[in-house]
């Protein structure tokens, strides 16, 4: 299953997970005159007993959606406060003297979103007021070239950063939340765009380095760590190629003999080097092409460890899931058309996720698998919860995230504050005895500002599981569910 319905659709299964105690009453969304506050759940007692039942972690990372866009109306989650069927929050329009605008239901299958670089994150958050989204959009660069990768063109022809999708648009995504675990305090680890986020996902840092194999030559780079360009990851370094010399998680996994795979889909990626722009050209992506969603080929550690072969086409993921040969740790990243990154459609991304998750559920490894599903950044879409500041890099804005596993608590909402750093923390606890990517202990000291897995703001995914319960049977879903999504009009 899987690849035919998108041409070359591959799987990514690393879904975001957070947990806390039982779900409290949803927090009020901010009104137009009240600054949002970062909410914090009470500390949760977490037991790691039984964690060894998990033998396979699959991280699935989709693209560019905010929590409120997908789950602002989810019962029990920290979403919108509603009055008369409408969110009470009203966001300044960005026009002098003009009225504010309420978030609204948007059934359009194709959305535009907004700019989502470091400067845009800062402006959207606006010191914690969470009211800069429309102002940022009005100042965005644009140039509407009608191509499949132009995020300035959508089916409605109007700004949609305040639009949100109800359950009827994304029934499978809501079904995963209802049957497994939804995290409503999952923040992007970095307050910027896709490339730094993917670097954090595999290494807990985004940096710019001046010398290969010299981690001490790296300096913090939240926005511009150097963009992968070379189509051949085996080619020798050349002028202008990024140098990723700091330590990543695969280095620790390899040292401990823990298997891993990073699966990519042949296709295009729509992000730009200038992520503040709303227009960019497509870039080819496949298992041998480093890109902003596939940075591992540029890590010195991956090359030195002879692990470039672990970066594979997603069809290898589907085969491993079917045959029961999944590695201990899998990352799956999409191509542009199935990524949900505007202008990719919501329906194609939902079908892609369903195919990936179905593959894990129907394979022999299901009873020992944890799927962590998330979206890499907010994509310019509105969210009302101000992210906590933990260091000079983040956190960034809140994103949808779930844990799917036969041991996941059913219908549980995790209110712990966390970021994708919790994924690495979970993997390290599960397979590395709690070892961290720590310059003081990992043998490759680099000048990263902190050890993210040790931050008190990073919750523990183990709270999302009940290892005393027998493994729950899988719940595969239709790949093409009936929805209320509206396709773009012809010619748009």
C-alpha positions in Angstrom: 0.0 0.0 0.0 1.0 3.6 0.1 3.0 4.7 -2.9 0.6 4.3 -5.8 -2.0 6.9 -4.8 0.5 9.7 -4.8 2.9 8.5 -7.5 5.8 8.2 -5.1 4.4 8.8 -1.7 6.6 7.7 1.1 6.1 7.4 4.8 7.2 9.4 7.8 6.3 8.2 11.2 7.7 10.3 14.1 4.8 11.9 15.7 5.0 14.4 18.5 4.2 13.3 22.0 3.5 15.1 25.2 1.6 14.1 28.3 0.4 15.4 31.6 -2.4 14.6 33.9 -6.0 14.2 33.1 -7.4 16.9 30.9 -8.6 20.0 32.8 -11.2 22.5 31.6 -10.0 24.2 28.4 -8.2 27.4 29.0 -9.8 30.6 27.8 -8.5 32.1 24.5 -7.4 35.6 24.7 -9.7 38.4 23.8 -8.7 41.3 21.6 -7.8 43.4 24.6 -6.1 40.8 26.8 -2.6 39.6 26.2 -2.4 35.8 26.0 -0.4 34.1 28.7 1.7 31.0 28.4 -0.1 28.2 30.2 1.7 25.7 32.4 0.4 22.4 33.6 1.1 21.1 37.1 4.1 18.7 37.3 3.2 15.1 36.4 4.6 12.0 38.1 6.0 9.9 35.3 7.1 6.3 35.5 9.5 4.7 33.0 8.5 1.2 34.1 7.6 -0.9 31.1 9.2 1.5 28.5 11.2 -1.4 27.2 8.1 -2.7 25.5 8.7 0.0 22.9 11.3 -1.3 20.4 10.5 1.1 17.5 10.0 4.9 17.5 8.7 6.5 14.3 8.9 10.2 14.0 6.6 11.6 11.3 7.1 15.3 10.7 4.5 17.2 8.5 4.7 20.8 7.7 3.5 24.3 8.6 0.3 24.2 10.6 -0.5 25.7 14.0 -2.3 24.0 16.9 -5.3 26.3 16.8 -5.7 25.8 13.0 -6.3 22.0 13.5 -7.4 21.7 17.2 -8.7 25.1 18.3 -12.2 23.6 18.8 -11.1 20.2 20.2 -13.0 19.5 23.4 -10.8 19.7 26.5 -7.7 21.1 24.7 -6.4 24.6 25.2 -8.1 26.1 22.2 -10.5 28.9 21.4 -13.1 30.3 23.8 -16.3 30.2 21.8 -19.4 32.4 22.0 -22.3 32.1 19.6 -20.3 29.7 17.5 -17.4 32.0 17.0 -14.0 32.3 18.7 -14.0 35.3 21.1 -10.4 36.3 20.3 -10.1 39.1 17.7 -6.8 39.8 16.1 -5.8 43.3 14.9 -6.2 43.6 11.2 -2.9 45.4 10.6 -4.7 48.4 9.0 -4.7 51.8 10.7 -8.0 52.2 12.4 -9.5 49.1 11.0 -11.5 46.5 13.0 -10.0 43.3 14.3 -10.7 39.9 12.8 -12.0 36.8 14.5 -10.7 33.3 13.5 -13.1 31.6 11.2 -13.9 28.1 9.8 -12.0 27.6 6.5 -12.9 24.5 4.5 -10.5 25.2 1.7 -8.3 22.3 0.9 -5.5 24.5 -0.2 -4.3 27.3 2.1 -1.8 30.0 1.8 -0.5 30.6 5.3 2.0 33.3 6.0 5.7 34.0 6.3 7.4 32.1 9.0 11.0 33.1 9.4 12.6 34.2 12.7 11.6 37.8 12.3 8.0 36.7 11.6 7.8 34.5 14.6 8.9 37.4 16.8 6.3 39.7 15.1 3.5 37.1 15.4 4.2 36.5 19.1 4.5 40.3 19.7 5.9 40.1 23.2 3.3 37.5 24.2 0.2 39.3 22.8 0.0 36.8 19.9 -1.6 39.5 17.7 0.9 40.1 14.9 -0.3 37.5 12.3 -2.3 39.8 10.0 0.2 42.7 10.3 3.0 40.3 9.3 1.0 39.0 6.3 0.4 42.5 5.0 4.2 43.2 5.0 5.1 39.9 3.4 7.0 39.5 0.1 4.8 38.1 -2.6 4.7 37.4 -6.3 1.9 35.1 -7.3 3.4 32.7 -9.9 0.9 30.0 -10.5 2.8 26.8 -9.7 2.3 23.9 -7.4 4.8 25.4 -4.9 3.6 29.0 -4.7 2.2 29.6 -1.2 0.8 33.0 -2.2 -1.9 31.3 -4.4 -4.8 29.5 -2.8 -8.4 28.4 -3.6 -10.0 31.4 -1.9 -7.7 34.2 -3.1 -7.8 35.8 0.4 -5.5 35.9 3.4 -6.2 32.8 5.5 -3.9 32.8 8.5 -6.9 33.1 10.8 -8.7 30.2 9.2 -9.1 26.9 11.0 -10.2 23.5 10.0 -13.0 21.7 12.0 -13.2 18.0 12.6 -15.2 17.4 9.4 -12.2 18.6 7.4 -9.6 16.4 9.1 -11.5 13.4 10.5 -8.6 11.0 10.5 -6.3 13.5 12.3 -9.0 14.0 15.0 -9.6 10.3 15.2 -5.9 9.8 16.1 -6.3 12.4 18.9 -9.5 10.8 20.1 -8.1 7.3 20.2 -4.6 8.0 21.3 -2.8 11.1 22.8 -3.1 14.7 21.8 -0.4 17.2 23.1 -1.8 20.7 23.4 1.5 22.3 24.7 3.9 21.2 22.0 6.0 24.0 20.7 8.4 24.2 17.8 11.9 24.0 19.4 13.1 27.1 17.5 11.3 30.3 16.8 12.0 30.2 13.0 11.5 28.0 10.0 11.8 24.5 8.6 15.6 24.0 8.2 16.5 25.0 11.8 13.6 22.9 13.1 14.8 19.8 11.3 18.3 20.4 12.6 16.9 20.6 16.1 14.9 17.4 15.5 18.0 15.4 14.8 20.6 17.3 16.9 19.0 19.7 19.4 20.7 22.7 17.8 21.0 24.9 14.7 24.4 26.3 14.0 26.9 27.6 11.5 30.4 26.0 11.5 33.6 27.0 9.9 35.6 23.8 9.9 34.7 20.2 9.3 35.0 17.8 12.2 35.6 20.7 14.6 32.5 21.1 16.7 34.1 24.0 18.6 34.0 26.0 15.3 30.2 26.2 15.4 28.2 29.2 16.5 24.5 29.5 17.1 22.4 30.2 14.0 18.6 30.4 14.5 17.7 31.6 11.1 20.6 30.9 8.6 22.6 27.8 9.5 23.6 27.2 5.9 21.2 25.5 3.4 22.0 22.1 1.8 22.4 22.5 -2.0 24.5 19.7 -3.3 22.4 17.0 -5.0 24.9 14.3 -4.1 25.6 13.8 -0.4 28.6 11.7 -1.3 30.3 14.5 -3.2 33.3 16.1 -1.5 32.8 19.5 0.2 32.8 22.5 -1.9 32.8 26.2 -1.3 29.4 27.4 -0.1 28.2 24.0 1.2 27.0 24.1 4.8 29.2 22.5 7.4 27.3 20.7 10.2 30.1 19.7 12.5 28.3 19.6 15.8 27.0 16.5 17.4 23.7 14.9 16.4 21.6 12.1 17.8 22.6 9.6 15.2 26.2 9.8 16.5 25.1 8.5 19.9 22.8 5.9 18.4 25.6 4.6 16.2 28.1 4.5 19.2 25.6 2.4 21.1 24.7 0.1 18.1 21.1 1.4 17.9 19.7 1.2 14.4 18.1 4.2 12.7 16.7 5.2 9.3 15.7 8.6 7.8 13.2 8.2 5.1 12.4 10.8 2.5 9.9 11.0 -0.4 10.8 11.7 -3.9 9.2 15.0 -4.8 9.6 18.7 -4.2 10.0 21.0 -1.2 8.4 24.4 -1.3 10.3 26.2 1.4 12.7 29.0 0.3 16.1 30.1 1.6 14.3 33.4 2.3 11.5 31.9 4.4 10.0 35.4 4.9 8.9 35.3 1.3 5.6 33.9 0.1 7.0 32.7 -3.2 9.7 30.2 -4.0 10.7 27.7 -6.6 10.4 24.0 -6.1 13.5 22.0 -5.2 13.9 18.3 -6.1 14.1 16.0 -3.1 14.9 12.3 -2.9 16.9 9.9 -0.8 20.2 11.2 -2.1 19.4 14.9 -2.2 20.0 16.8 1.0 17.5 19.6 1.5 15.9 21.6 4.3 13.9 18.6 5.3 16.8 16.2 4.9 19.9 17.7 6.6 21.6 14.6 7.9 23.8 14.0 4.8 25.7 17.2 5.7 26.5 16.1 9.3 30.2 15.2 9.6 29.2 12.5 12.1 26.9 10.7 9.6 29.7 10.6 7.0 32.4 9.6 9.4 30.2 6.8 10.8 29.5 5.4 7.3 25.8 5.9 7.9 24.8 7.8 4.7 23.1 4.6 3.6 20.6 5.0 6.4 19.0 7.9 4.5 16.7 6.2 2.2 13.6 6.5 0.0 10.3 6.2 1.9 9.4 3.0 0.0 12.0 1.4 2.2 10.0 2.4 5.2 6.8 0.8 3.9 8.7 -2.4 3.1 10.3 -2.5 6.6 6.9 -1.8 8.3 5.4 -4.7 6.2 8.2 -7.1 6.9 8.7 -6.4 10.6 12.2 -5.0 10.0 11.8 -1.4 11.2 14.9 0.1 12.8 14.8 1.3 16.4 14.4 4.9 15.3 12.8 6.1 12.1 12.3 9.6 10.9 9.9 10.0 7.9 9.7 13.3 6.0 7.3 14.1 3.2 7.7 15.6 -0.2 6.0 18.9 -1.0 2.7 17.6 -2.4 1.9 15.5 0.7 3.5 17.8 3.3 0.6 20.1 4.1 3.1 22.9 3.6 1.1 25.6 1.7 0.1 25.3 -1.1 0.0 21.5 -0.6 -3.5 20.4 0.1 -4.8 19.3 3.5 -6.4 16.2 2.0 -3.2 14.9 0.3 -1.3 15.3 3.6 -4.0 13.6 5.6 -4.1 10.7 3.2 -0.3 10.5 3.3 -0.3 10.4 7.1 -3.0 7.8 7.1 -1.0 5.6 4.7 2.2 5.9 6.9 0.4 5.1 10.1 -1.7 2.3 8.6 1.6 0.7 7.4 2.9 0.7 11.0 -0.4 -0.5 12.4 -0.8 -3.4 10.0 2.8 -4.6 10.3 4.2 -7.2 12.7 6.0 -4.4 14.8 2.8 -2.6 15.8 2.8 -4.0 19.4 6.2 -2.6 20.1 5.9 0.8 18.2 5.4 4.4 19.3 4.5 6.9 16.5 5.2 10.5 17.2 3.3 12.8 14.8 3.8 16.6 14.5 4.0 19.5 12.2 7.4 21.2 12.0 6.3 24.9 12.4 3.3 27.1 12.5 3.4 28.2 8.9 2.2 31.7 9.7 -1.2 30.4 10.9 -2.8 31.8 14.1 -2.2 30.4 17.5 -3.3 32.0 20.8 -0.8 30.5 23.3 2.4 32.4 23.8 5.5 30.1 23.8 7.8 30.1 26.7 11.3 31.5 26.2 13.9 28.9 27.2 17.0 30.3 25.5 18.1 32.5 22.6 16.5 30.0 20.1 13.0 29.4 21.4 10.6 28.0 21.9 8.7 28.7 18.7 4.9 28.7 18.2 2.6 25.8 19.1 2.0 23.0 16.6 -0.3 20.0 16.5 1.3 16.8 17.9 0.2 13.3 18.9 1.4 10.0 20.2 0.0 6.9 18.6 0.9 3.5 20.1 -0.8 0.3 21.4 0.3 1.6 24.8 -0.8 5.2 24.4 -3.5 6.3 26.8 -6.8 6.5 25.0 -8.4 9.9 24.4 -5.7 11.5 26.6 -4.8 15.2 26.4 -1.2 15.9 27.5 -0.9 19.4 28.9 2.8 19.2 29.6 4.9 22.0 28.1 7.4 20.6 25.7 9.0 20.9 22.3 10.4 18.3 19.9 13.4 18.1 22.2 11.1 15.7 24.1 11.4 13.3 21.2 15.2 13.0 21.5 14.8 12.8 25.3 12.4 9.9 24.9 14.7 8.1 22.4 17.7 8.7 24.6 15.8 7.3 27.7 14.6 4.3 25.7 17.7 3.3 23.8 20.7 5.1 25.4 20.1 4.8 29.1 19.4 8.5 29.4 22.6 9.7 27.7 22.1 13.2 26.3 23.6 15.2 23.5 25.7 17.0 26.0 29.1 18.6 25.2 30.3 17.6 28.7 29.7 13.9 28.1 29.3 13.0 24.5 33.0 13.3 23.5 32.5 16.0 20.9 32.2 19.3 22.8 30.4 22.0 20.9 29.3 25.5 22.2 25.6 25.0 22.1 23.8 27.3 24.5 22.3 24.5 26.6 21.4 20.8 26.7 17.8 21.0 25.6 16.8 17.5 26.9 17.6 18.7 30.5 15.5 21.9 30.4 12.6 21.8 32.9 10.3 23.1 30.2 10.7 19.9 28.2 8.1 17.4 29.4 8.4 13.6 29.4 6.7 11.6 26.7 6.6 8.6 29.0 3.5 10.2 30.6 1.5 9.5 27.5 1.7 5.7 27.9 0.1 3.1 30.1 2.5 0.2 30.0 0.3 -1.8 32.4 -2.4 -2.2 29.8 -2.3 -4.9 27.2 -1.3 -3.6 23.8 -4.4 -2.2 22.1 -5.3 -3.5 18.6 -4.6 -1.2 15.6 -7.2 1.1 14.2 -6.3 1.6 10.5 -8.4 4.3 8.8 -9.5 4.9 5.2 -6.8 6.6 3.3 -9.3 8.8 1.6 -11.9 9.7 4.2 -15.1 11.7 3.4 -14.5 15.4 4.4 -15.9 18.8 4.0 -12.8 20.2 2.4 -13.4 22.3 -0.7 -10.9 21.9 -3.6 -9.5 24.9 -5.4 -11.7 26.3 -8.1 -10.6 25.5 -11.7 -8.0 28.0 -12.8 -6.9 29.0 -9.3 
